[in-house]
Coordinates of C-alpha atoms in Angstrom, one line a residue:
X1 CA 12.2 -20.8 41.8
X2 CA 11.2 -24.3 41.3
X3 CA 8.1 -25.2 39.4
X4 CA 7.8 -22.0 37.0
X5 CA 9.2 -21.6 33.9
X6 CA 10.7 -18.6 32.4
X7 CA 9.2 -17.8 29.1
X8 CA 12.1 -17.8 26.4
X9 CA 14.1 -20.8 28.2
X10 CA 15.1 -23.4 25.8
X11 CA 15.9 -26.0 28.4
X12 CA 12.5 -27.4 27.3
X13 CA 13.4 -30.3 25.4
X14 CA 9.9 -30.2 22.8
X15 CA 11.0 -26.8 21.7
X16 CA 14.9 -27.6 21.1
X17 CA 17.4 -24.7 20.6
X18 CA 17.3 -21.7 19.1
X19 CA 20.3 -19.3 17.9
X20 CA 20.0 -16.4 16.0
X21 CA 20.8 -17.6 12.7
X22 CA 18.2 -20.2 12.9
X23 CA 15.5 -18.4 14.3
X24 CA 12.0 -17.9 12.6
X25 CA 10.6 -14.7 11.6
X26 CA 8.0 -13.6 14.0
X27 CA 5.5 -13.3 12.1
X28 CA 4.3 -13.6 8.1
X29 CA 5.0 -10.0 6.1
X30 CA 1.8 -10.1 4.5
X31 CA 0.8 -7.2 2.0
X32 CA -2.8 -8.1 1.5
X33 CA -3.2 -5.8 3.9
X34 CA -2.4 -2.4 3.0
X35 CA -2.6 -3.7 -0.7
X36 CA -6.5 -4.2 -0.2
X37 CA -6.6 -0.7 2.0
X38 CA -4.9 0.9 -1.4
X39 CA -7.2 -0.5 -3.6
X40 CA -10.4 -0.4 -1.7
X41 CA -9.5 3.8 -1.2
X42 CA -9.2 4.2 -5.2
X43 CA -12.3 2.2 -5.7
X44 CA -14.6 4.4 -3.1
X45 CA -12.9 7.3 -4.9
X46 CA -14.5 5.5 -8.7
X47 CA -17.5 4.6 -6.9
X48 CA -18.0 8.3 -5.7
X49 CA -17.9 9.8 -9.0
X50 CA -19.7 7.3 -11.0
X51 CA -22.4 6.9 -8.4
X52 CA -23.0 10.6 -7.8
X53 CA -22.6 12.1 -11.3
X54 CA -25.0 14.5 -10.9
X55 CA -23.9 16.2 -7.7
X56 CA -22.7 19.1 -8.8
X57 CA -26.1 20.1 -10.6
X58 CA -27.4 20.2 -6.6
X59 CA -27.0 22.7 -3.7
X60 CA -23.4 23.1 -2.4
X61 CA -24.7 21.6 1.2
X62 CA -26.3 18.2 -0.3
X63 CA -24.3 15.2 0.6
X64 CA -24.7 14.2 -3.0
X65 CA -22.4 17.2 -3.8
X66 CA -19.8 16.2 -1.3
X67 CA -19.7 13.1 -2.2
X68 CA -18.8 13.9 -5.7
X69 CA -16.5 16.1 -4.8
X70 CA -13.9 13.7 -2.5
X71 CA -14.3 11.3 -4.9
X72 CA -11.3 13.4 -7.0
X73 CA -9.5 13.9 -4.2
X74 CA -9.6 9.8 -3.4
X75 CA -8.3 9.5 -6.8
X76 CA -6.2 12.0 -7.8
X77 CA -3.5 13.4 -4.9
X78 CA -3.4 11.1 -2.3
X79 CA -3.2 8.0 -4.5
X80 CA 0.2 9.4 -6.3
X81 CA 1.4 10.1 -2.9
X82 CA -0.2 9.6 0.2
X83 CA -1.2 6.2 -0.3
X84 CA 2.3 4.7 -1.4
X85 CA 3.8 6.3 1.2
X86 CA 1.3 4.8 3.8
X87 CA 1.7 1.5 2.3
X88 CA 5.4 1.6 2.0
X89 CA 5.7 2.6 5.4
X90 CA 3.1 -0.6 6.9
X91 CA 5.0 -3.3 4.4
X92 CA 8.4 -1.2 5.5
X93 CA 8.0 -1.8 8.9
X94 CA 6.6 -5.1 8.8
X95 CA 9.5 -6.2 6.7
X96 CA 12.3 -5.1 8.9
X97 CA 10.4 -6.2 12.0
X98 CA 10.6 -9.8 10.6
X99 CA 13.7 -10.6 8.6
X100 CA 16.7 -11.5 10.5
X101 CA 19.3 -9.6 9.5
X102 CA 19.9 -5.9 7.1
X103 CA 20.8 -7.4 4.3
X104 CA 17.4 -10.0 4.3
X105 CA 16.1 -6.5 5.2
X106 CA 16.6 -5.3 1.9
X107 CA 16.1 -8.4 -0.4
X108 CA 12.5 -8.8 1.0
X109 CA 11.5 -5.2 1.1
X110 CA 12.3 -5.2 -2.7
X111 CA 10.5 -8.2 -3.4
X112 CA 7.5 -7.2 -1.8
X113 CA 7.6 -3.4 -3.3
X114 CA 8.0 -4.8 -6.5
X115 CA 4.9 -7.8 -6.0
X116 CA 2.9 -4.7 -5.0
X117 CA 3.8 -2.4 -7.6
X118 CA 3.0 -5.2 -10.1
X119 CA -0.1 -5.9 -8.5
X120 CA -0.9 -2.0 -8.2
X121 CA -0.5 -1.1 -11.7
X122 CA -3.0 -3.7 -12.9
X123 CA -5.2 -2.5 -10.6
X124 CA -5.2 0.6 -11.7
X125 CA -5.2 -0.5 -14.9
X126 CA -8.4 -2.0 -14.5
X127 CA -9.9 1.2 -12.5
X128 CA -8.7 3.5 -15.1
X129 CA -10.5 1.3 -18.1
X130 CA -13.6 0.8 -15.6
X131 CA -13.8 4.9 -15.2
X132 CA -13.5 5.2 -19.1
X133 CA -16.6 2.9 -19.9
X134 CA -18.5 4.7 -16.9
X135 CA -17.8 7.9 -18.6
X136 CA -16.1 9.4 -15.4
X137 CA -15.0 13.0 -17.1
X138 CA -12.0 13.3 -14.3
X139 CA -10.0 10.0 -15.7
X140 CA -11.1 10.5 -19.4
X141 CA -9.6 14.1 -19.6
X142 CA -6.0 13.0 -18.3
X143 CA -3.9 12.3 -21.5
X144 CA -2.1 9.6 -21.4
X145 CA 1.3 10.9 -20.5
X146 CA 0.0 12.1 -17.4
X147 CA -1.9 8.7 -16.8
X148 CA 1.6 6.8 -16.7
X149 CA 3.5 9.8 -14.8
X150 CA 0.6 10.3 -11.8
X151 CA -1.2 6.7 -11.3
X152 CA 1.9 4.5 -12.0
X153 CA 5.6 6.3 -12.6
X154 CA 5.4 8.1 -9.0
X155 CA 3.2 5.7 -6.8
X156 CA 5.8 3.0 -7.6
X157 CA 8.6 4.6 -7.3
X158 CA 7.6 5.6 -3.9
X159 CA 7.1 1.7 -3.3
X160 CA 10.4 0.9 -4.6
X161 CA 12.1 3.3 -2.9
X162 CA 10.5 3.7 0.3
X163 CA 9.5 0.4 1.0
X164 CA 13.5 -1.1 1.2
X165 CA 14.8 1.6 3.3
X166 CA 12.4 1.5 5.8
X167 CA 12.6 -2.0 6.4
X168 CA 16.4 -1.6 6.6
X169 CA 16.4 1.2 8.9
X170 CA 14.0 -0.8 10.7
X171 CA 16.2 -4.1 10.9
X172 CA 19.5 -1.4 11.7
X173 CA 17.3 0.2 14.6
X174 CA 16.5 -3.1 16.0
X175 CA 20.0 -4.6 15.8
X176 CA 21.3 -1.3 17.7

């Protein structure tokens, strides 16, 4: 077939040769992503309860009512467990998608479930001292024990569990 090129062919001399040790990743890992999804969720859940105090004192139907009442369930359950596990699973993936080999696998997954954890637990940091000043009564009853165990001990676990061994069984599902 002369005249067409066959997409992947290294015979063209601009792009060189590739092997599989030298190859780039496809593609940049990225957490912003599902960082800023994590954070932006937690914050709706704050903004919900601060902006909608009085929702309770109105009928059961009013969307002022509703409002205030997700606004726990932003904050409390999902961010100790659902939202780790979503973002360990999108930075997972991503991670063994893009590393070349199991072991690189691992190493980055770590890395970037640690960076995240760090970055989460100042985060909620800051949301736990804004709901404080805001006199939010759902984070100013927690005592602090259950704070640290809820918002940080068990949402970064997750990460730094999770986050690894799906990128490795990622990377070992793609090298099968």
């Amino acid at each position: 077939m002369a005249g067409m090129q066959v997409f992947g062919d290294n015979n063209n001399p601009l792009q060189g040769t590739a092997d599989a040790n030298t190859a780039k990743p496809q593609g940049d890992i990225g957490i912003a992503g599902p960082l800023a999804f994590w954070i932006i969720m937690l914050l709706l859940g704050l903004a919900f309860l601060i902006l909608f105090p009085a929702g309770r004192a109105n009928a059961s139907g009013s969307t002022r009512f509703i409002l205030y009442d997700i606004g726990p369930y932003i904050i409390d359950m999902p961010r100790a467990i659902i939202f780790p596990l979503i973002v360990a699973l999108w930075i997972g993936m991503r991670t063994g998608a893009n590393t070349q080999n199991i072991r690189k696998a691992i190493d980055v997954g770590v890395i970037n479930a640690v960076y995240t954890s760090v970055v989460y637990a100042i985060s909620i940091f800051i949301i736990y001292l804004i709901a404080v000043y805001s006199s939010v009564e759902l984070l100013k009853s927690l005592p602090t024990d259950t704070f640290v165990v809820y918002l940080v001990i068990i949402p970064v676990a997750t990460l730094l569990i999770l986050t690894p061994l799906i990128g490795l069984l990622r990377r070992a599902r793609s090298q099968a």
